[in-house]
Amino acid sequence: MNHSPDEKSPAGLDSGELALRSLLHEAVRDMEPRDGTLDHLRRAVPARRARKRQAAVGMAAAALFVGTAIPALLHVSYSGASDADPSIAADSSQAQGGATSGKNPDGGAGISGGSGGKTSGTGQDGPKDTGQSKDPGNATGASADPSASSTQTDPVCTAGQLGSSSATAEVPDSAGVVYGTFRVANVSTTGCTVGGPGSVSLLAQGAADATRITVVEHAAGDAAAGLPDPSLYVPQLTIAPGSAYEVKFAWVPSATCPTTGAGNGSDSGGTTPAPSPSPSGGNAASGSTTGGDTGTSAQTIRADGTADGSVVVSYTPEAGSPTASVAVSNACTGTIYRTGVLAAS
């Protein structure tokens, strides 16, 4: 029902609204707040406002964290996926511009898409590119360096390449041991590899008894303590032009030369027939014996009454030549210790 403005109260309420207002006022007229309500409101209202502000700040911080964490998480997930499954990485890379940045399925370098088609190097965990392909049939990088020959071995030395050799012997030490050295040089213009340790032979002369002389390889702890340790032997040694290798030996006597002048280095206990005139040393005997008291040849007697004997020690490379020899004087019975191939010092 519409009422005219004259029926409105000064507050703009009609008679029905005024009546309702009066009833409501009467209903709550006797109601009063408890003691301390006003103080409670004074405390509660600011606390509620503070909680609202804290909630707003927390929501803003959470939104900022999510905004920064999600891109980083997506980046890590993308990187891990590119290593785990190259096909997924390739699809993702093509979606971002057609270029891959991960590894190929075989673990090699990634290949850029686009129009250039250039290689982009290795992946994150792949081996570094050495510029050489392990498979010659699939080589796409730089060609192998023709000068690189670290894995190749020079050919075995021939007799013509080993054209220079020498032999030296030192004076006997306090125990009568004589040490010597054979040195063989490469006289060619190309490097070569020593084919083996070669051979050491002997020639007994004068009172020396070839049947009581042996040649053995030096071992740790034997009587030739002055020889290099066997661990220094080189089973395969490449020598450059002008370089050399060495083989060392030691003469270790087992007994002195006989004082009777009997051949073969044995004492007969009887008188010695007068030797026939012959040169002493080098070519007096061949070094082979037939046994008994026959002897190989007439022997010379030194001033102290000892028969003169010597041993010629020779070394021949594996190639067959050249042969180097050196004579060890006052040597009749004993052992020749030899080394393997040694790098020249």
Short mmCIF file of C-alpha atoms in Angstrom, two decimals:
data_model
loop_
_atom_site.label_atom_id
_atom_site.label_comp_id
_atom_site.label_asym_id
_atom_site.label_seq_id
_atom_site.Cartn_x
_atom_site.Cartn_y
_atom_site.Cartn_z
CA MET A 1 0.00 0.00 0.00
CA ASN A 2 1.30 3.43 -0.90
CA HIS A 3 1.30 6.17 1.61
CA SER A 4 1.60 9.81 1.01
CA PRO A 5 4.53 11.75 2.35
CA ASP A 6 2.32 13.29 5.01
CA GLU A 7 1.93 9.95 6.71
CA LYS A 8 5.72 9.45 7.05
CA SER A 9 7.56 10.17 10.31
CA PRO A 10 10.46 12.67 10.39
CA ALA A 11 12.82 9.67 10.08
CA GLY A 12 11.09 8.56 6.89
CA LEU A 13 9.25 5.64 8.53
CA ASP A 14 5.58 4.98 8.17
CA SER A 15 3.29 4.13 11.06
CA GLY A 16 3.77 0.35 10.79
CA GLU A 17 7.54 0.63 10.82
CA LEU A 18 7.37 2.97 13.78
CA ALA A 19 5.22 0.49 15.64
CA LEU A 20 7.66 -2.33 14.91
CA ARG A 21 10.55 -0.19 16.02
CA SER A 22 8.81 0.58 19.28
CA LEU A 23 8.18 -3.11 19.91
CA LEU A 24 11.80 -3.96 19.32
CA HIS A 25 12.96 -1.24 21.64
CA GLU A 26 10.62 -2.49 24.34
CA ALA A 27 11.90 -6.05 23.88
CA VAL A 28 15.53 -5.12 24.50
CA ARG A 29 15.03 -2.33 26.95
CA ASP A 30 15.93 -4.52 29.92
CA MET A 31 18.99 -6.09 28.23
CA GLU A 32 22.41 -4.73 29.27
CA PRO A 33 25.94 -5.85 28.38
CA ARG A 34 27.98 -7.72 30.94
CA ASP A 35 30.79 -6.09 32.81
CA GLY A 36 33.99 -5.83 30.78
CA THR A 37 32.26 -6.20 27.43
CA LEU A 38 33.50 -2.85 26.22
CA ASP A 39 37.09 -3.71 27.20
CA HIS A 40 36.76 -7.05 25.46
CA LEU A 41 35.61 -5.36 22.27
CA ARG A 42 38.46 -2.88 22.47
CA ARG A 43 40.92 -5.78 22.58
CA ALA A 44 39.19 -8.19 20.22
CA VAL A 45 38.58 -5.80 17.34
CA PRO A 46 42.32 -4.84 16.88
CA ALA A 47 43.35 -8.49 17.29
CA ARG A 48 40.91 -9.54 14.60
CA ARG A 49 42.19 -6.86 12.29
CA ALA A 50 45.80 -8.00 12.95
CA ARG A 51 44.87 -11.60 12.11
CA LYS A 52 43.31 -10.46 8.88
CA ARG A 53 46.46 -8.54 7.97
CA GLN A 54 48.67 -11.56 8.77
CA ALA A 55 46.47 -13.82 6.69
CA ALA A 56 46.70 -11.40 3.79
CA VAL A 57 50.50 -11.22 4.09
CA GLY A 58 50.74 -15.03 4.28
CA MET A 59 48.62 -15.42 1.17
CA ALA A 60 50.79 -12.92 -0.68
CA ALA A 61 53.98 -14.75 0.38
CA ALA A 62 52.48 -18.09 -0.69
CA ALA A 63 51.52 -16.65 -4.04
CA LEU A 64 55.06 -15.28 -4.50
CA PHE A 65 56.62 -18.65 -3.56
CA VAL A 66 54.39 -20.52 -5.96
CA GLY A 67 55.13 -18.01 -8.70
CA THR A 68 58.90 -18.53 -8.33
CA ALA A 69 58.95 -22.27 -7.52
CA ILE A 70 56.81 -23.51 -10.38
CA PRO A 71 59.10 -22.21 -13.19
CA ALA A 72 62.17 -23.67 -11.45
CA LEU A 73 60.38 -27.00 -10.96
CA LEU A 74 59.36 -27.07 -14.59
CA HIS A 75 62.95 -26.32 -15.65
CA VAL A 76 64.36 -29.16 -13.51
CA SER A 77 61.67 -31.54 -14.73
CA TYR A 78 62.44 -30.65 -18.32
CA SER A 79 66.19 -31.17 -17.86
CA GLY A 80 65.72 -34.53 -16.16
CA ALA A 81 63.26 -35.67 -18.78
CA SER A 82 65.68 -34.81 -21.58
CA ASP A 83 68.32 -37.17 -20.07
CA ALA A 84 65.88 -39.92 -19.21
CA ASP A 85 63.98 -40.07 -22.49
CA PRO A 86 65.58 -38.39 -25.50
CA SER A 87 62.41 -38.73 -27.56
CA ILE A 88 60.42 -36.65 -25.05
CA ALA A 89 63.23 -34.07 -24.96
CA ALA A 90 63.19 -33.89 -28.73
CA ASP A 91 59.42 -33.31 -28.79
CA SER A 92 59.69 -30.62 -26.12
CA SER A 93 62.59 -28.93 -27.92
CA GLN A 94 60.72 -28.91 -31.22
CA ALA A 95 57.76 -27.32 -29.48
CA GLN A 96 60.05 -24.53 -28.27
CA GLY A 97 61.70 -23.81 -31.63
CA GLY A 98 62.89 -27.08 -33.17
CA ALA A 99 66.34 -27.31 -31.47
CA THR A 100 67.44 -30.07 -29.11
CA SER A 101 69.78 -29.45 -26.19
CA GLY A 102 69.99 -32.95 -24.65
CA LYS A 103 71.90 -36.04 -25.65
CA ASN A 104 71.21 -38.37 -28.55
CA PRO A 105 69.92 -41.86 -27.73
CA ASP A 106 73.46 -43.20 -28.06
CA GLY A 107 74.83 -40.73 -25.50
CA GLY A 108 76.63 -38.61 -28.10
CA ALA A 109 76.40 -34.99 -29.08
CA GLY A 110 73.06 -33.26 -29.49
CA ILE A 111 72.15 -31.97 -32.97
CA SER A 112 70.50 -28.63 -33.52
CA GLY A 113 67.37 -28.55 -35.65
CA GLY A 114 66.62 -25.50 -37.74
CA SER A 115 68.01 -24.83 -41.18
CA GLY A 116 71.73 -24.90 -40.27
CA GLY A 117 71.88 -28.54 -39.13
CA LYS A 118 75.12 -27.91 -37.17
CA THR A 119 76.28 -30.08 -34.30
CA SER A 120 76.08 -28.49 -30.89
CA GLY A 121 78.78 -30.44 -29.03
CA THR A 122 78.25 -32.97 -26.26
CA GLY A 123 75.36 -33.39 -23.86
CA GLN A 124 75.43 -32.61 -20.16
CA ASP A 125 76.83 -35.98 -19.04
CA GLY A 126 78.38 -37.21 -22.29
CA PRO A 127 82.10 -37.59 -22.98
CA LYS A 128 84.02 -34.72 -24.44
CA ASP A 129 84.40 -34.62 -28.17
CA THR A 130 87.92 -35.65 -29.15
CA GLY A 131 87.51 -34.84 -32.81
CA GLN A 132 87.91 -38.50 -33.81
CA SER A 133 85.21 -41.10 -34.31
CA LYS A 134 85.60 -44.53 -32.81
CA ASP A 135 83.77 -46.05 -35.77
CA PRO A 136 85.46 -45.09 -39.07
CA GLY A 137 82.31 -45.96 -40.98
CA ASN A 138 80.20 -43.44 -39.03
CA ALA A 139 82.78 -40.67 -38.69
CA THR A 140 81.19 -37.26 -39.02
CA GLY A 141 83.71 -35.13 -37.10
CA ALA A 142 87.24 -34.08 -37.95
CA SER A 143 89.46 -36.64 -39.63
CA ALA A 144 92.11 -38.49 -37.62
CA ASP A 145 95.47 -36.82 -37.21
CA PRO A 146 97.92 -38.64 -39.53
CA SER A 147 100.87 -37.74 -37.31
CA ALA A 148 99.39 -39.42 -34.23
CA SER A 149 101.23 -42.74 -33.88
CA SER A 150 101.19 -43.28 -30.13
CA THR A 151 99.25 -46.53 -30.53
CA GLN A 152 101.39 -47.79 -33.38
CA THR A 153 104.61 -49.77 -32.99
CA ASP A 154 107.69 -49.24 -35.15
CA PRO A 155 108.85 -52.26 -37.13
CA VAL A 156 111.33 -54.70 -35.64
CA CYS A 157 114.95 -53.62 -35.96
CA THR A 158 116.89 -55.26 -38.75
CA ALA A 159 120.58 -56.09 -38.85
CA GLY A 160 121.18 -53.12 -41.15
CA GLN A 161 119.61 -50.71 -38.67
CA LEU A 162 121.67 -52.04 -35.74
CA GLY A 163 124.97 -51.25 -37.37
CA SER A 164 126.94 -50.14 -34.32
CA SER A 165 127.73 -52.06 -31.14
CA SER A 166 130.32 -51.91 -28.39
CA ALA A 167 131.34 -53.88 -25.31
CA THR A 168 133.16 -52.81 -22.16
CA ALA A 169 134.29 -54.63 -19.01
CA GLU A 170 135.19 -53.12 -15.66
CA VAL A 171 138.01 -54.16 -13.36
CA PRO A 172 137.18 -56.96 -10.90
CA ASP A 173 135.73 -55.91 -7.57
CA SER A 174 136.88 -57.20 -4.19
CA ALA A 175 135.11 -60.53 -4.77
CA GLY A 176 136.58 -60.94 -8.25
CA VAL A 177 133.27 -60.17 -9.99
CA VAL A 178 133.64 -58.39 -13.34
CA TYR A 179 130.75 -56.30 -14.67
CA GLY A 180 130.38 -55.38 -18.33
CA THR A 181 128.01 -53.68 -20.76
CA PHE A 182 126.97 -54.28 -24.36
CA ARG A 183 125.58 -51.24 -26.18
CA VAL A 184 123.78 -51.50 -29.52
CA ALA A 185 122.80 -48.36 -31.46
CA ASN A 186 120.27 -47.64 -34.20
CA VAL A 187 122.29 -46.19 -37.11
CA SER A 188 119.32 -45.83 -39.48
CA THR A 189 117.16 -42.77 -40.10
CA THR A 190 113.95 -44.39 -38.78
CA GLY A 191 112.95 -45.75 -35.41
CA CYS A 192 112.66 -49.47 -34.82
CA THR A 193 111.65 -51.88 -32.06
CA VAL A 194 114.08 -54.30 -30.45
CA GLY A 195 112.77 -57.73 -31.38
CA GLY A 196 114.01 -59.60 -28.31
CA PRO A 197 116.73 -59.90 -25.66
CA GLY A 198 119.30 -61.38 -28.06
CA SER A 199 121.86 -64.02 -27.07
CA VAL A 200 124.98 -64.03 -24.92
CA SER A 201 127.65 -66.59 -25.73
CA LEU A 202 131.11 -67.39 -24.41
CA LEU A 203 134.45 -68.62 -25.69
CA ALA A 204 136.84 -70.24 -23.21
CA GLN A 205 140.53 -69.56 -23.86
CA GLY A 206 143.70 -70.93 -22.28
CA ALA A 207 143.09 -72.70 -19.00
CA ALA A 208 139.38 -71.75 -18.96
CA ASP A 209 137.07 -74.78 -18.87
CA ALA A 210 133.98 -74.26 -21.06
CA THR A 211 132.20 -77.19 -19.39
CA ARG A 212 132.32 -75.38 -16.06
CA ILE A 213 131.04 -72.04 -17.34
CA THR A 214 127.34 -71.30 -17.71
CA VAL A 215 125.26 -68.34 -18.89
CA VAL A 216 122.10 -67.57 -16.90
CA GLU A 217 119.71 -64.65 -16.72
CA HIS A 218 120.12 -62.34 -13.78
CA ALA A 219 117.49 -62.63 -11.05
CA ALA A 220 116.98 -60.71 -7.86
CA GLY A 221 119.07 -62.07 -5.01
CA ASP A 222 121.69 -63.90 -7.07
CA ALA A 223 125.45 -63.45 -6.89
CA ALA A 224 125.49 -60.55 -9.41
CA ALA A 225 124.11 -57.96 -7.03
CA GLY A 226 125.57 -55.10 -9.07
CA LEU A 227 123.33 -55.73 -12.10
CA PRO A 228 120.09 -53.74 -12.56
CA ASP A 229 116.93 -55.13 -11.04
CA PRO A 230 114.97 -57.44 -13.38
CA SER A 231 111.97 -55.13 -13.10
CA LEU A 232 113.87 -52.67 -15.30
CA TYR A 233 113.99 -55.07 -18.25
CA VAL A 234 112.02 -53.78 -21.24
CA PRO A 235 110.22 -56.54 -23.16
CA GLN A 236 109.58 -54.25 -26.14
CA LEU A 237 111.76 -51.17 -26.58
CA THR A 238 111.55 -48.71 -29.46
CA ILE A 239 114.81 -46.89 -30.19
CA ALA A 240 114.91 -43.71 -32.23
CA PRO A 241 117.60 -42.98 -34.84
CA GLY A 242 120.91 -42.44 -33.07
CA SER A 243 119.64 -43.97 -29.81
CA ALA A 244 120.81 -47.24 -28.30
CA TYR A 245 119.89 -49.96 -25.87
CA GLU A 246 122.05 -51.93 -23.44
CA VAL A 247 122.49 -55.46 -22.14
CA LYS A 248 124.68 -55.88 -19.06
CA PHE A 249 126.51 -58.95 -17.76
CA ALA A 250 128.57 -60.04 -14.78
CA TRP A 251 131.33 -62.66 -14.56
CA VAL A 252 131.20 -64.37 -11.17
CA PRO A 253 134.12 -66.82 -10.73
CA SER A 254 133.57 -70.06 -8.86
CA ALA A 255 137.27 -70.96 -8.57
CA THR A 256 140.63 -69.54 -9.47
CA CYS A 257 142.64 -70.73 -12.44
CA PRO A 258 144.78 -73.85 -11.79
CA THR A 259 148.33 -73.46 -10.61
CA THR A 260 149.66 -76.51 -12.49
CA GLY A 261 148.90 -75.27 -15.96
CA ALA A 262 146.73 -78.29 -16.78
CA GLY A 263 144.11 -77.75 -19.44
CA ASN A 264 140.35 -77.49 -18.82
CA GLY A 265 140.90 -75.69 -15.53
CA SER A 266 141.42 -78.89 -13.45
CA ASP A 267 144.29 -79.67 -11.13
CA SER A 268 146.00 -82.99 -11.99
CA GLY A 269 148.35 -82.99 -9.03
CA GLY A 270 151.33 -84.03 -11.18
CA THR A 271 153.97 -82.16 -13.00
CA THR A 272 153.09 -79.94 -15.90
CA PRO A 273 154.83 -80.51 -19.18
CA ALA A 274 156.63 -77.53 -20.54
CA PRO A 275 154.32 -75.53 -22.77
CA SER A 276 155.22 -75.15 -26.37
CA PRO A 277 155.86 -71.63 -27.53
CA SER A 278 152.54 -70.04 -28.42
CA PRO A 279 151.00 -66.62 -27.89
CA SER A 280 149.11 -66.20 -24.67
CA GLY A 281 145.51 -64.95 -24.25
CA GLY A 282 143.04 -64.51 -27.11
CA ASN A 283 143.30 -67.48 -29.49
CA ALA A 284 145.04 -70.13 -27.44
CA ALA A 285 142.06 -72.52 -27.16
CA SER A 286 138.65 -73.06 -28.70
CA GLY A 287 136.81 -73.50 -25.41
CA SER A 288 135.62 -77.09 -26.04
CA THR A 289 137.12 -80.08 -24.23
CA THR A 290 137.18 -83.85 -24.65
CA GLY A 291 137.90 -84.84 -21.05
CA GLY A 292 140.83 -86.54 -19.36
CA ASP A 293 144.26 -84.99 -19.15
CA THR A 294 144.65 -84.26 -22.83
CA GLY A 295 143.79 -80.52 -22.61
CA THR A 296 142.74 -78.33 -25.48
CA SER A 297 146.13 -76.79 -26.14
CA ALA A 298 149.35 -75.91 -24.44
CA GLN A 299 148.88 -73.36 -21.67
CA THR A 300 151.07 -70.51 -20.52
CA ILE A 301 152.11 -70.07 -16.94
CA ARG A 302 152.20 -66.65 -15.34
CA ALA A 303 155.02 -65.57 -13.09
CA ASP A 304 153.03 -66.57 -9.97
CA GLY A 305 152.68 -70.15 -11.27
CA THR A 306 148.98 -69.82 -12.22
CA ALA A 307 147.77 -71.00 -15.62
CA ASP A 308 146.53 -68.23 -17.89
CA GLY A 309 142.83 -68.45 -18.76
CA SER A 310 140.23 -66.02 -20.05
CA VAL A 311 136.62 -65.97 -21.24
CA VAL A 312 135.43 -63.97 -24.24
CA VAL A 313 131.80 -62.86 -23.68
CA SER A 314 129.84 -61.96 -26.81
CA TYR A 315 126.39 -60.49 -27.41
CA THR A 316 124.35 -60.83 -30.62
CA PRO A 317 121.06 -58.92 -31.07
CA GLU A 318 117.89 -60.72 -32.06
CA ALA A 319 118.37 -59.43 -35.61
CA GLY A 320 121.54 -61.55 -35.92
CA SER A 321 124.18 -58.83 -36.09
CA PRO A 322 126.31 -57.00 -35.18
CA THR A 323 128.11 -59.00 -32.48
CA ALA A 324 130.08 -57.27 -29.74
CA SER A 325 132.70 -59.13 -27.64
CA VAL A 326 134.88 -58.42 -24.64
CA ALA A 327 137.47 -60.62 -22.91
CA VAL A 328 137.53 -61.25 -19.17
CA SER A 329 141.06 -62.18 -18.09
CA ASN A 330 142.07 -64.54 -15.28
CA ALA A 331 138.76 -66.37 -15.69
CA CYS A 332 138.61 -70.17 -15.83
CA THR A 333 135.40 -71.38 -14.16
CA GLY A 334 132.30 -69.49 -13.10
CA THR A 335 128.92 -68.13 -14.16
CA ILE A 336 127.96 -65.34 -16.55
CA TYR A 337 124.83 -63.48 -15.43
CA ARG A 338 123.12 -61.43 -18.13
CA THR A 339 120.26 -58.96 -18.12
CA GLY A 340 117.42 -58.38 -20.51
CA VAL A 341 117.08 -55.32 -22.73
CA LEU A 342 117.64 -52.05 -20.87
CA ALA A 343 117.04 -48.49 -21.97
CA ALA A 344 120.39 -46.81 -22.50
CA SER A 345 121.32 -44.44 -19.70
#
